[in-house]
Structure formats: C-alpha cells, structure tokens
Amino acid sequence: MDTALTTLFLGTTRGAVFALVAMGLVLVWRGAGIVNFAQMGQAMFSTYIASSLIISGHGYWFAFATALIAGALLGALVDVAVMRPLTKRSHSGILASESMRATVPVIASLGILGILQSLAGMLWAAEERGFPSPVSDVAVKAFGKTAPFTNFDLFIIIVVLLTLAATTLFFTKTGMGLAMRATALNPEVARLSGIRIGRVRTLSWAISGVASSLAGLLITPSANLSPNTLDLILIVGFTAAVVGGLESLPGSVVGGFILGLLIAVVNVYDAPDDVFLALLIFLLVVLIVKPGGLFGSKRVRNV
Amino acid sequence: MFKYKRTGIRNLAIALIFTVAIIALGAILDPYNQGQLAVVSMLFIGVLSVTLLTGTSGQISLGQGALMAVGGYASALTILNLGLSIWFALVMAIIVSALAGLLLGFAAARLTGPYLAGTTLVLALALPSLAIRFESVLGGDVGLNVDFGNPPAWLVSAFGEIGYEQWQLYATVPLTCLALLATANILSSRTGRMWRAIRDHESAASLMGINVSNNKIFTFVVSSGFAGLSGALYGLRGIVGPSVYPISLSLLLLTGAILGGLRSIAGALIGSALVVFLPDLIEWATRPLALSEQIGNYLPGLIGGVLLHLTVILNPGGIAHALHRHKNK
C-alpha cells in the first residue's frame, strides 16, 4: 500500500513537470506548426544561467525570475533568427514540397539544440552540477506520520497548478490570448482581421520558452545539471503532447500526468532501464489506436 | 530503354572510379587516416539510407542509428553464435534490419513529419534498454566483441602486408560501392520517381494511382537495409554495444546528409566525409589559438550546428546542390 502511494505521488510530481514540457511543445505547434526539439536545450540554457547566478551569490528567487525571462527571450530569439527566415523561404526550392515543409523545421530545431548544448558545454564546463531547491527536501510530517512526499514535491505541484491557471486565464480572458487562439485556428483569417500574426507567433515561442524553463528549474534539483540532462525530459514531454493530441493544451496537461504515472509505475515496479521501452510501446499503441490523441480533433488533409 | 542503359553504364563507371580511388588512397595513407577513411565509407552507406528516406521520399527518421544497431547486433550474433564468416554476417545484418524497417514502416506510413521524427527518436533511445534487458544474449552495457578478422591470403600475396585499418577499408569499400550503385539505380528507376512523387505531393501521387502507404513502407525497408549494413560494418571495427550507436549517431547521419545535399549521392559522400573529418580539421585549424580543452571539445558540435543552420536557411540543397548550380552558370 505504501509503495502504491509513493508511486502515485512520484508520478504526480513528475507528471506536473512533464505537463509543462508538453504544454510548451503544444504552444509552439499550435502557433507555428513546428515541433521544437530544441525546447529542453533552451530550458537547460536558462537553468544554467540561474545556476551561475546562485553560485555567484544571488538569491534563489532572483535567479528563478532571471531564468524565466531568459527562457522567454531565447524562445523569441529562436523564432526571429531561425524559424521566420525559414518560413519565408518555404515556397522555393527544396522546401516547396509539403513533406519537406514539415521536415526541415525539425532539422533546424535539432541544429539549435546542438548549438545550445555546445555553447553550454563551453561556458559552464562539462561536469554535472547540482541545483538547489527553494524549499527543504525532506518528507512532509503531519499527524505524527511521514507522508510519502516532500515539501519540494508540494512546491512543484503548486507552481505548476498556478501556471496552468494563469495560462488558462490568459487564453480565455485576454485579447492577446484570443489573438493567439485565432492565429492557431486559421492564420489567414486572423491576419485579415488585423492580427499581427508574426508577433503572435513570436509570443507563443516566448511563452513556450517560459514554460519549459520553469520545467527545467523544477526538475534539475532531483537530477543533476549538464548540457544533455534535459534531452530525455523532452522525449517524455513529446510523448505526453502526442497522447494529448498535440493540438490541445488541456490534452497536453492530462498527457503529462498520464506519462508521469506510467514512468513512476515502471520505475517502482519494474526497472528504471525499461522506461524508454515502455515509452516506445505506449507511444506506438497511442499512435496506432488513436492517432489524433485523446483530445485531438480529426486531422483533415486539404488537396 | 537505350537511355536507361546509358544511365546504368554511367553509374557503374562512377562506382568503379570511386572504388579504385579509395583503394589507391588507402595504399598511401597512414593507419589513422585509413581508419578514418574506412569510417567515411561505412557512414556513407548510412547517409545514403537518409538520402533515400528523407531526400527521396520525404520521411524523416531520427532513429537510423537504432537501425544501424540492429544490423550491428545481427552481424555480431551471426559471427559469435553461428560461427559464420563476416560476409554471411553482413548479409544477415541487411536482412534483419530490413525486417525491422518493415515493422517500423507499418507504423511510419501512418505518421508525418514531426510525429515520425519523435517516434523514431524514442525508438533510438529505447534500444539500449533492450541490450540491457537481454544482457545474456546482447552483452548489456559492454556489448559484444567482434572484428574484421585477418585479410585473406590472396589479398596479402597481391598487395603485400596489409594493416588492420587498411583491411577495414578494403573490406568496406566494395560494399559501399554496391550501395552506391543500388542507390543510383533506385533513384533513376520507376520506384525512385514514385517516391519523389509522394514526397512532393502525397495526395496528387495517390490520385495518379501510386500506392502511397505501400511505397512508404518499402522505402523504410530499403533504407533500413542500408542502415543495417552500415551499422554492421561500423560495429565490426571492435564492439557492438549501446555506446557505439548513441542517439548522436542518428543525428550525425542526418547532419551529413543535410550538409552534403539531401537529394544527391555526391552530396551524401561529401556529407559523410565532412562529418568524419570536420573535428580533425577544426582541431588542426585552431591549434595555433591554443584553446582550452573545454572549448576544444565542444567546438565541433557548435560549428556543426551553425553549418546545419546556414545550410537549411541559405542553401537547403547542400554543398552538392551549390556546386551543381555553379557549374551550370
């Protein structure tokens, strides 16, 4: 019983972080039609910035805020410097065919990942370093019993829930959120009704950058920080986004929690080595049984 | 008919010139560079698998390294458990990885662009866990020890003493030549044209009576066979294990294909030479600057990434395309 409860809590905290990653992926996919494989590279970079600030004597919260801002700027930079020039050329030469238009941005994002990882390696050395958590990492005690989760787990869940609430409010209650939804739905119509879709796209890259940097800050205390550590989180986040349908923000959050539980179960009841095998089987089953994901709409191809 | 024959002869001539050139180069180089050249020939086959899959049929795979591993393990198990020669093992590698490609193709035919990229990436990550799960057969983290063996007596009597690196090169080049020939013929055949039609407009191709999903699966089978051969040769250098086929190997193949030129065989050759020699070249060029080890280690990755970007944005056709355009001006 205790093992089951521990698994449940482990799955929920990890799942909360995966939900953030998946949300970041979905935001860019909806906004720009690109799956950003460099996303966790950006998160790694901003987490390193936070780590350096803490090492040089600044407080945790200052570093935390700086990392989120850096994540937003980095996201916007990727869009303006790489993806915009790419989409501008998308109707000429090798990019003219539909399959290559889907393929080339993937390659470009892998290039960004390589650049960010090499830069991080050059700037901050290759050895792994730890990253502090803002609250104590001991198990919560209540009514004389030890709960199966720590203060930091609670902190993660609260931060993620606040972020989800803020994102929901942003998309439903603000003009900019409405503009983003319109652009995701139909860029052409959105442009005709006066929305500057270029800016809206850059904004979705920036918000995605914040979400993934937040995920980086929340996951690194339980793992070590190195240029490659967050790659595996991206894969899990991608699977979560596909489970949720890649189109739907609530779907990505649900997908994140499902993946968190799946991985916790494999970790606790089987062996950690099998996590990616389980991930592959799960992904294939979802893609074969329900290719549109749990929340996705049916895909229609226009001729 | 006549035209097809001429293309066939031209392809054969190019392949023969390639083989002779590499063998001549192999005779004058030192062992280190012979080894590097052997790796270029091995990876060339792998990059050709990307040329076929991504360049010709428009499907992206980040898991070619995993298929190389399948080929590597198939050949290692054939040698170690069945006691057969490396030539049988290589045939076995092609068959087994093509079968793996068939399975993957069934899933891939339903997926497009980023979905396919993500799924193949997960595949590449999941494979090492298989090696650990079936440790008694696949050797776990350490892997299986295999090698090219000794050069046959007739070769030694014809060429004199042959070093291990030189033998690696000489054993690989004829196979690379066959792969080159096969790719050239596929590209100029009816099959190649069907694949290009699917790449350029799937719905239009389907309306013209091309069976899109069967062709996509077939592309995966052929491409996986190539990757398997490449992986088997790559593993025969010493070890077949998870550390030999990391996720970065898949990305290396893709980078080579893009930098050289995704749509041409010459591009694949340029690209594979580039990814193998670039780190050495950068090391040589920056030696006067006396960079710290930390920067030196990561510089090739940085330059590779920047080159990838410049290629995708400024010259998506790659080096081969740029050379061709220059020639036509």
XYZ file of C-alpha atoms in Angstrom:
632
model
C 0.000 0.000 0.000
C 2.805 2.387 0.922
C 4.597 1.585 -2.324
C 1.459 2.292 -4.299
C 1.014 5.647 -2.556
C 4.666 6.592 -3.111
C 4.306 5.694 -6.790
C 1.199 7.821 -7.052
C 2.909 10.875 -5.553
C 6.121 10.384 -7.533
C 4.038 10.079 -10.684
C 2.061 13.223 -9.907
C 5.098 15.430 -9.254
C 6.990 14.162 -12.286
C 3.781 14.361 -14.283
C 3.374 18.029 -13.344
C 6.772 18.798 -14.862
C 6.072 16.697 -17.974
C 2.804 18.599 -18.348
C 4.767 21.869 -18.503
C 7.093 20.468 -21.156
C 4.202 19.105 -23.200
C 2.416 22.450 -22.891
C 5.483 24.235 -24.245
C 5.575 21.899 -27.230
C 1.865 22.297 -27.921
C 2.064 26.114 -27.745
C 4.695 26.238 -30.483
C 2.994 23.531 -32.531
C -0.313 25.452 -32.467
C 1.327 28.807 -33.009
C 3.844 27.929 -35.707
C 3.231 24.349 -36.847
C 6.644 23.268 -35.608
C 7.624 20.648 -33.032
C 10.526 22.297 -31.256
C 13.103 19.609 -30.498
C 15.398 22.317 -29.088
C 12.922 23.221 -26.353
C 14.682 21.494 -23.481
C 18.012 22.767 -24.820
C 16.635 26.269 -24.250
C 15.444 25.214 -20.787
C 18.883 23.754 -19.992
C 20.486 27.041 -21.037
C 18.299 29.198 -18.823
C 18.688 26.779 -15.899
C 22.462 27.147 -16.267
C 22.024 30.931 -16.135
C 20.065 30.562 -12.886
C 22.664 28.168 -11.500
C 25.509 30.598 -12.278
C 23.636 33.443 -10.594
C 23.118 31.350 -7.456
C 26.772 30.293 -7.407
C 27.863 33.943 -7.652
C 25.841 34.719 -4.539
C 22.436 35.920 -5.755
C 19.234 34.694 -4.149
C 17.164 31.800 -5.438
C 14.147 33.859 -6.433
C 16.211 36.416 -8.345
C 17.847 33.566 -10.275
C 14.439 31.925 -10.774
C 12.934 35.085 -12.316
C 16.002 35.754 -14.455
C 15.868 32.199 -15.824
C 12.223 32.585 -16.813
C 12.942 35.889 -18.571
C 15.962 34.322 -20.284
C 13.730 31.437 -21.394
C 11.243 33.860 -22.934
C 13.965 35.834 -24.727
C 15.638 32.678 -26.004
C 12.324 31.372 -27.339
C 11.625 34.655 -29.125
C 15.189 34.706 -30.489
C 14.840 31.212 -31.977
C 11.690 32.298 -33.760
C 13.021 35.604 -35.084
C 16.514 34.410 -36.013
C 15.791 30.929 -37.353
C 12.193 29.965 -37.912
C 10.986 33.186 -39.559
C 13.680 33.199 -42.268
C 12.909 29.534 -42.805
C 9.169 30.001 -43.311
C 9.811 32.967 -45.599
C 11.695 30.679 -47.963
C 9.240 27.857 -47.632
C 7.785 28.156 -51.118
C 11.012 27.941 -53.080
C 13.439 25.206 -53.985
C 13.836 22.164 -51.813
C 11.244 23.420 -49.320
C 8.473 23.585 -51.878
C 7.025 20.135 -51.173
C 4.634 19.528 -48.310
C 6.653 16.746 -46.714
C 9.815 18.853 -46.619
C 7.977 21.790 -45.086
C 7.199 19.502 -42.161
C 10.693 18.021 -42.066
C 13.033 20.993 -42.390
C 11.957 22.861 -39.194
C 12.615 19.630 -37.260
C 16.156 19.613 -38.627
C 16.564 23.304 -37.850
C 15.469 22.766 -34.247
C 17.942 19.899 -33.895
C 20.626 22.318 -35.106
C 19.609 24.805 -32.395
C 19.797 22.021 -29.816
C 23.348 21.194 -30.943
C 24.418 24.836 -30.792
C 22.918 25.416 -27.329
C 24.458 22.250 -25.890
C 27.898 23.064 -27.282
C 27.686 26.660 -26.029
C 26.622 25.474 -22.566
C 29.495 22.990 -22.567
C 31.967 25.731 -23.468
C 30.636 28.272 -20.996
C 29.881 26.126 -17.970
C 32.141 23.096 -18.257
C 31.115 19.563 -18.874
C 30.899 18.226 -15.336
C 27.488 17.866 -13.815
C 26.489 20.287 -11.137
C 23.661 20.225 -8.662
C 20.879 22.777 -8.484
C 19.219 23.885 -5.248
C 15.542 23.661 -4.464
C 13.885 26.657 -2.773
C 12.244 24.595 -0.024
C 13.527 21.773 2.107
C 13.824 18.378 0.511
C 12.584 16.364 3.486
C 9.382 14.400 3.759
C 6.327 16.248 4.992
C 5.249 15.242 8.506
C 1.654 15.548 9.580
C -0.362 13.958 12.429
C 2.775 12.188 13.607
C 3.181 10.276 10.350
C 5.634 10.712 7.490
C 3.879 11.489 4.249
C 5.181 9.910 1.031
C 6.068 13.302 -0.462
C 8.474 16.134 0.339
C 7.965 19.870 0.685
C 9.603 20.289 -2.696
C 7.065 17.925 -4.309
C 4.270 20.106 -2.914
C 6.064 23.199 -4.191
C 6.281 21.711 -7.707
C 2.608 20.820 -7.794
C 1.527 24.257 -6.528
C 3.747 26.118 -9.021
C 2.520 24.004 -11.928
C -1.141 24.404 -10.964
C -0.676 28.196 -10.688
C 0.977 28.232 -14.114
C -1.843 26.213 -15.641
C -4.430 28.543 -14.108
C -2.569 31.604 -15.382
C -2.295 30.119 -18.878
C -5.989 29.259 -18.960
C -6.932 32.799 -17.864
C -4.552 34.261 -20.440
C -6.100 32.292 -23.289
C -9.727 32.828 -22.281
C -9.814 36.325 -20.780
C -7.236 38.493 -22.574
C -7.208 39.965 -26.076
C -3.760 38.639 -26.790
C -4.858 35.133 -25.781
C -7.800 35.411 -28.145
C -5.473 36.568 -30.928
C -3.251 33.547 -30.307
C -6.191 31.189 -30.477
C -7.385 32.799 -33.691
C -3.925 32.517 -35.270
C -3.681 28.864 -34.300
C -7.093 28.176 -35.793
C -6.628 29.986 -39.090
C -3.604 32.258 -39.706
C -5.024 33.710 -42.921
C -8.346 34.799 -41.412
C -6.549 36.065 -38.302
C -4.272 38.225 -40.457
C -7.266 39.616 -42.372
C -8.964 40.607 -39.153
C -5.994 42.734 -38.185
C -3.932 40.417 -36.004
C -0.168 40.786 -36.419
C 0.414 37.072 -36.722
C 4.203 37.387 -36.801
C 4.182 38.914 -33.331
C 1.643 36.405 -32.082
C 3.897 33.564 -33.228
C 6.943 35.055 -31.538
C 4.877 35.411 -28.380
C 3.927 31.732 -28.448
C 7.630 30.846 -28.755
C 8.342 33.116 -25.776
C 5.584 31.637 -23.586
C 6.730 28.150 -24.541
C 10.251 29.187 -23.525
C 8.980 30.290 -20.096
C 7.037 27.047 -19.572
C 9.990 24.859 -20.472
C 12.453 26.916 -18.422
C 10.119 26.517 -15.470
C 10.133 22.760 -16.106
C 13.937 22.852 -16.178
C 14.124 24.736 -12.869
C 11.710 22.300 -11.234
C 13.265 19.059 -12.476
C 17.002 19.786 -12.025
C 17.025 19.642 -8.201
C 16.141 15.929 -8.480
C 18.631 15.307 -11.295
C 21.980 16.947 -11.981
C 22.535 19.734 -14.461
C 24.664 19.007 -17.531
C 24.336 20.074 -21.172
C 22.472 16.853 -22.045
C 20.369 16.132 -18.945
C 17.095 17.569 -20.138
C 17.008 15.769 -23.513
C 15.245 12.787 -22.031
C 12.598 15.043 -20.466
C 11.863 16.382 -23.944
C 11.152 12.883 -25.226
C 8.719 12.265 -22.383
C 7.123 15.669 -22.971
C 6.758 14.904 -26.662
C 5.044 11.604 -25.900
C 2.754 13.410 -23.458
C 1.885 16.005 -26.098
C 1.113 13.295 -28.664
C -1.057 11.440 -26.135
C -2.961 14.675 -25.632
C -3.319 15.195 -29.370
C -0.552 17.790 -29.943
C -3.257 20.382 -30.643
C -4.874 20.687 -27.264
C -3.474 22.434 -24.185
C -5.696 20.574 -21.668
C -4.781 17.402 -23.547
C -1.077 18.047 -23.077
C -1.556 18.523 -19.332
C -3.541 15.296 -18.990
C -0.922 13.562 -21.167
C 1.826 14.842 -18.883
C 0.202 13.373 -15.782
C -0.515 10.054 -17.538
C 3.150 9.797 -18.560
C 4.282 10.755 -15.062
C 2.265 7.883 -13.583
C 3.386 5.442 -16.278
C 7.044 6.230 -15.658
C 6.635 6.072 -11.883
C 4.987 2.650 -12.178
C 7.772 1.340 -14.438
C 10.424 2.812 -12.126
C 8.983 1.383 -8.942
C 7.552 -1.973 -10.041
C 9.930 -2.822 -12.884
C 13.375 -1.374 -13.601
C 14.436 2.205 -14.477
C 16.208 0.807 -17.568
C 12.869 -0.133 -19.090
C 11.413 3.395 -19.041
C 12.138 4.174 -22.681
C 10.969 0.771 -23.832
C 7.676 1.371 -22.025
C 7.550 4.853 -23.540
C 8.050 3.481 -27.062
C 5.377 0.816 -26.666
C 2.935 3.320 -25.165
C 3.600 5.870 -27.931
C 3.138 3.269 -30.679
C -0.099 1.999 -29.130
C -1.492 5.542 -28.894
C -0.470 6.374 -32.462
C -1.981 3.182 -33.849
C -5.170 3.082 -31.782
C -5.895 6.805 -31.546
C -3.568 8.715 -33.905
C -5.259 12.015 -33.079
C -4.526 11.617 -29.377
C -7.063 11.621 -26.560
C -8.145 15.225 -27.099
C -7.183 15.849 -30.712
C -9.566 16.649 -33.477
C -9.658 14.538 -36.612
C -6.927 15.530 -38.997
C -8.167 16.642 -42.391
C -5.823 16.979 -45.310
C -6.582 19.583 -47.941
C -5.681 18.797 -51.522
C 15.443 1.671 -72.988
C 18.641 2.973 -74.542
C 18.689 5.925 -72.181
C 18.256 3.667 -69.173
C 21.182 1.514 -70.307
C 23.366 4.594 -70.596
C 22.496 5.734 -67.070
C 23.277 2.239 -65.859
C 26.703 2.273 -67.501
C 27.417 5.755 -66.186
C 26.518 4.704 -62.653
C 28.730 1.636 -62.944
C 31.635 3.749 -64.187
C 31.261 6.236 -61.311
C 31.128 3.401 -58.779
C 34.261 1.774 -60.230
C 36.205 5.047 -60.273
C 35.130 5.617 -56.648
C 36.384 2.170 -55.620
C 39.732 2.494 -57.385
C 40.258 5.990 -55.974
C 39.588 4.850 -52.386
C 41.818 1.785 -52.728
C 44.635 3.913 -54.161
C 44.182 6.429 -51.313
C 44.219 3.589 -48.803
C 47.607 2.427 -50.034
C 49.350 5.764 -49.433
C 47.742 6.899 -46.161
C 48.905 6.173 -42.614
C 46.836 3.778 -40.433
C 44.947 6.597 -38.629
C 43.702 8.099 -41.865
C 42.996 4.661 -43.323
C 40.754 4.068 -40.327
C 39.052 7.447 -40.800
C 38.525 6.721 -44.481
C 37.013 3.341 -43.568
C 34.592 5.145 -41.232
C 33.698 7.538 -44.059
C 32.896 4.560 -46.314
C 30.793 2.939 -43.576
C 28.882 6.105 -42.719
C 28.444 6.851 -46.424
C 26.144 3.821 -46.595
C 24.260 5.150 -43.560
C 23.958 8.629 -45.064
C 22.670 7.035 -48.287
C 19.904 5.491 -46.187
C 18.944 9.038 -45.134
C 19.217 10.249 -48.744
C 16.729 7.560 -49.764
C 14.370 8.033 -46.838
C 14.353 11.785 -46.291
C 15.772 13.164 -49.533
C 13.822 10.971 -51.912
C 10.673 10.032 -50.070
C 10.378 12.966 -47.634
C 10.084 10.913 -44.431
C 12.319 11.974 -41.577
C 13.864 9.474 -39.209
C 15.914 10.309 -36.141
C 16.320 6.599 -35.469
C 18.671 5.494 -38.242
C 21.277 4.884 -35.536
C 18.895 2.361 -33.968
C 18.598 0.510 -37.272
C 22.390 0.568 -37.541
C 22.449 -1.039 -34.102
C 20.003 -3.716 -35.278
C 22.382 -4.514 -38.138
C 25.350 -4.488 -35.789
C 23.770 -6.899 -33.317
C 22.515 -9.168 -36.109
C 26.003 -9.496 -37.574
C 27.689 -9.892 -34.184
C 25.266 -12.664 -33.151
C 25.764 -14.423 -36.501
C 29.527 -14.390 -36.048
C 29.608 -15.284 -32.350
C 26.735 -17.765 -32.082
C 26.648 -19.367 -35.538
C 30.370 -19.123 -36.190
C 29.881 -17.863 -39.732
C 32.215 -15.514 -41.633
C 31.761 -11.747 -41.633
C 30.327 -11.878 -45.177
C 27.414 -14.078 -44.086
C 27.040 -11.831 -41.053
C 26.730 -8.748 -43.239
C 24.027 -10.378 -45.375
C 22.255 -11.353 -42.157
C 22.550 -7.747 -40.923
C 20.872 -6.445 -44.069
C 18.031 -8.994 -43.839
C 17.332 -8.472 -40.133
C 17.441 -4.671 -40.269
C 15.232 -4.662 -43.382
C 12.695 -6.711 -41.406
C 12.967 -4.218 -38.543
C 12.406 -1.491 -41.130
C 9.285 -3.310 -42.308
C 7.846 -3.208 -38.786
C 8.803 0.422 -38.346
C 7.423 1.212 -41.800
C 3.968 -0.054 -40.834
C 3.900 2.488 -38.009
C 5.644 5.178 -40.044
C 3.279 5.024 -43.019
C 0.603 6.476 -40.751
C 2.792 9.265 -39.404
C 4.011 12.526 -40.867
C 6.819 14.979 -40.210
C 7.250 15.727 -36.516
C 5.255 12.667 -35.354
C 7.604 10.397 -37.252
C 10.670 12.293 -36.032
C 9.573 11.967 -32.399
C 8.631 8.294 -32.650
C 11.925 7.306 -34.281
C 13.781 9.343 -31.657
C 12.067 7.375 -28.879
C 12.998 4.185 -30.732
C 16.648 5.211 -30.774
C 16.504 5.835 -27.016
C 14.645 2.610 -26.240
C 17.109 0.321 -27.981
C 19.880 0.427 -25.351
C 17.344 -0.769 -22.763
C 16.799 -3.869 -24.906
C 20.533 -4.578 -24.809
C 20.440 -4.403 -21.004
C 17.186 -6.352 -20.651
C 18.540 -9.276 -22.694
C 22.018 -8.997 -21.258
C 22.894 -12.697 -21.587
C 22.445 -12.571 -25.379
C 23.205 -8.944 -26.254
C 26.001 -8.279 -23.768
C 24.375 -5.430 -21.794
C 26.178 -2.115 -21.444
C 29.518 -3.523 -22.546
C 28.332 -5.067 -25.784
C 29.764 -7.844 -27.920
C 33.320 -8.032 -29.209
C 33.702 -8.628 -32.933
C 36.290 -7.683 -35.558
C 37.026 -7.813 -39.253
C 39.424 -10.738 -38.769
C 42.527 -11.075 -40.880
C 42.775 -10.242 -44.560
C 42.561 -13.331 -46.803
C 45.839 -14.830 -48.069
C 45.285 -13.962 -51.727
C 44.907 -10.267 -50.867
C 48.126 -10.275 -48.848
C 50.027 -12.018 -51.657
C 48.701 -9.458 -54.157
C 49.221 -6.265 -52.142
C 51.890 -7.211 -49.620
C 51.484 -6.621 -45.897
C 48.025 -5.205 -45.048
C 47.415 -3.466 -41.728
C 44.171 -3.863 -39.749
C 42.897 -0.371 -40.645
C 43.753 -0.941 -44.290
C 41.864 -4.250 -44.248
C 38.845 -2.479 -42.696
C 38.934 -0.036 -45.568
C 39.379 -2.689 -48.267
C 36.620 -4.875 -46.846
C 34.221 -1.916 -46.654
C 34.787 -0.188 -49.978
C 33.348 -2.870 -52.312
C 30.171 -2.905 -50.212
C 29.988 0.884 -50.217
C 30.379 0.686 -53.985
C 27.458 -1.750 -54.220
C 25.330 0.509 -52.023
C 26.215 3.471 -54.220
C 25.245 1.560 -57.341
C 21.995 0.347 -55.811
C 21.031 3.887 -54.723
C 21.839 5.344 -58.130
C 19.692 2.731 -59.824
C 16.785 3.135 -57.410
C 16.849 6.919 -57.868
C 16.720 6.709 -61.659
C 14.117 3.928 -61.736
C 10.326 3.950 -61.694
C 10.412 3.301 -57.948
C 12.557 6.385 -57.371
C 10.138 8.505 -59.377
C 7.190 7.196 -57.370
C 8.960 8.041 -54.111
C 9.686 11.573 -55.322
C 6.051 11.984 -56.367
C 4.957 11.014 -52.844
C 7.457 13.417 -51.337
C 6.322 16.328 -53.483
C 2.588 15.858 -53.180
C 1.127 12.905 -51.404
C -2.462 13.397 -52.487
C -1.509 14.013 -56.131
C 0.660 10.894 -56.130
C -2.170 8.877 -54.657
C -4.597 10.202 -57.294
C -2.171 9.090 -60.010
C -2.538 5.546 -58.779
C 0.590 5.243 -56.637
C 0.018 3.155 -53.531
C 1.318 5.689 -51.027
C 1.474 3.640 -47.858
C 2.996 0.549 -49.525
C 5.667 2.711 -51.099
C 6.399 4.445 -47.805
C 6.830 1.074 -46.114
C 9.050 -0.133 -48.974
C 11.237 2.978 -48.604
C 11.665 2.163 -44.936
C 12.632 -1.435 -45.747
C 15.272 -0.420 -48.297
C 16.611 2.426 -46.187
C 16.801 0.184 -43.107
C 18.725 -2.444 -45.069
C 21.296 0.225 -45.931
C 21.442 1.432 -42.334
C 21.857 -2.153 -41.121
C 24.786 -2.803 -43.451
C 26.384 0.456 -42.377
C 25.860 -0.394 -38.708
C 27.247 -3.916 -39.078
C 30.443 -2.594 -40.665
C 30.656 0.158 -38.045
C 30.393 -2.421 -35.255
C 32.920 -4.801 -36.817
C 35.611 -2.231 -36.005
C 35.641 -3.668 -32.481
C 32.490 -3.552 -30.351
C 28.766 -3.850 -30.951
C 27.113 -2.183 -27.959
C 24.888 0.723 -26.853
C 27.860 3.107 -26.651
C 28.743 2.501 -30.317
C 25.289 3.508 -31.545
C 24.314 6.522 -29.416
C 21.477 8.865 -30.302
C 24.069 11.300 -31.633
C 24.934 8.802 -34.378
C 21.449 9.216 -35.873
C 21.870 12.977 -35.756
C 25.345 12.674 -37.290
C 23.917 10.825 -40.302
C 21.189 13.418 -40.713
C 23.683 16.281 -40.385
C 25.942 14.671 -43.004
C 23.056 14.203 -45.400
C 21.860 17.801 -44.993
C 25.277 19.470 -45.207
C 26.309 17.476 -48.263
C 22.987 17.700 -50.019
C 19.895 15.748 -49.118
C 18.972 14.844 -52.656
C 22.151 13.627 -54.270
C 24.576 10.737 -53.954
C 27.546 13.071 -54.354
C 26.070 15.100 -51.511
C 25.905 12.000 -49.316
C 29.587 11.318 -49.977
C 30.616 14.926 -49.299
C 28.477 14.935 -46.153
C 29.915 11.721 -44.717
C 33.478 12.887 -45.375
C 32.619 16.224 -43.749
C 31.203 14.794 -40.522
C 34.168 12.442 -40.105
C 36.955 14.889 -40.940
C 35.424 18.112 -39.563
C 36.511 17.526 -35.935
C 40.094 16.806 -37.080
C 40.041 19.802 -39.373
C 38.806 22.130 -36.625
C 41.398 20.762 -34.225
C 44.131 21.398 -36.803
C 42.865 24.898 -37.664
C 42.550 26.050 -34.048
C 45.814 24.550 -32.790
C 47.662 27.925 -33.097
C 44.979 29.524 -30.877
C 45.767 27.109 -28.019
C 42.137 26.774 -26.909
C 41.302 25.226 -23.575
C 40.207 21.584 -23.644
C 36.709 22.560 -22.605
C 36.189 24.797 -25.616
C 38.017 22.436 -27.971
C 35.726 19.539 -27.031
C 32.566 21.424 -27.854
C 33.771 23.450 -30.843
C 32.979 20.777 -33.490
C 29.406 20.497 -32.162
C 28.969 24.258 -32.270
C 30.386 24.614 -35.773
C 28.344 21.618 -36.948
C 25.163 23.190 -35.577
C 25.916 26.568 -37.150
C 26.709 24.934 -40.517
C 23.448 22.994 -40.308
C 21.575 26.251 -39.811
C 23.299 28.129 -42.577
C 22.597 25.204 -44.906
C 18.928 24.936 -44.030
C 18.304 28.689 -44.298
C 20.630 29.804 -47.102
C 21.283 26.732 -49.199
C 18.826 23.919 -48.432
C 20.183 21.850 -51.326
C 23.513 21.418 -49.562
C 27.051 21.565 -50.916
C 26.332 19.238 -53.851
C 23.487 21.487 -54.984
C 25.652 24.622 -54.703
C 28.447 23.035 -56.762
C 25.986 21.883 -59.387
C 24.408 25.333 -59.659
C 27.828 26.910 -60.011
C 28.740 24.515 -62.807
C 25.563 25.300 -64.734
C 26.060 29.063 -64.608
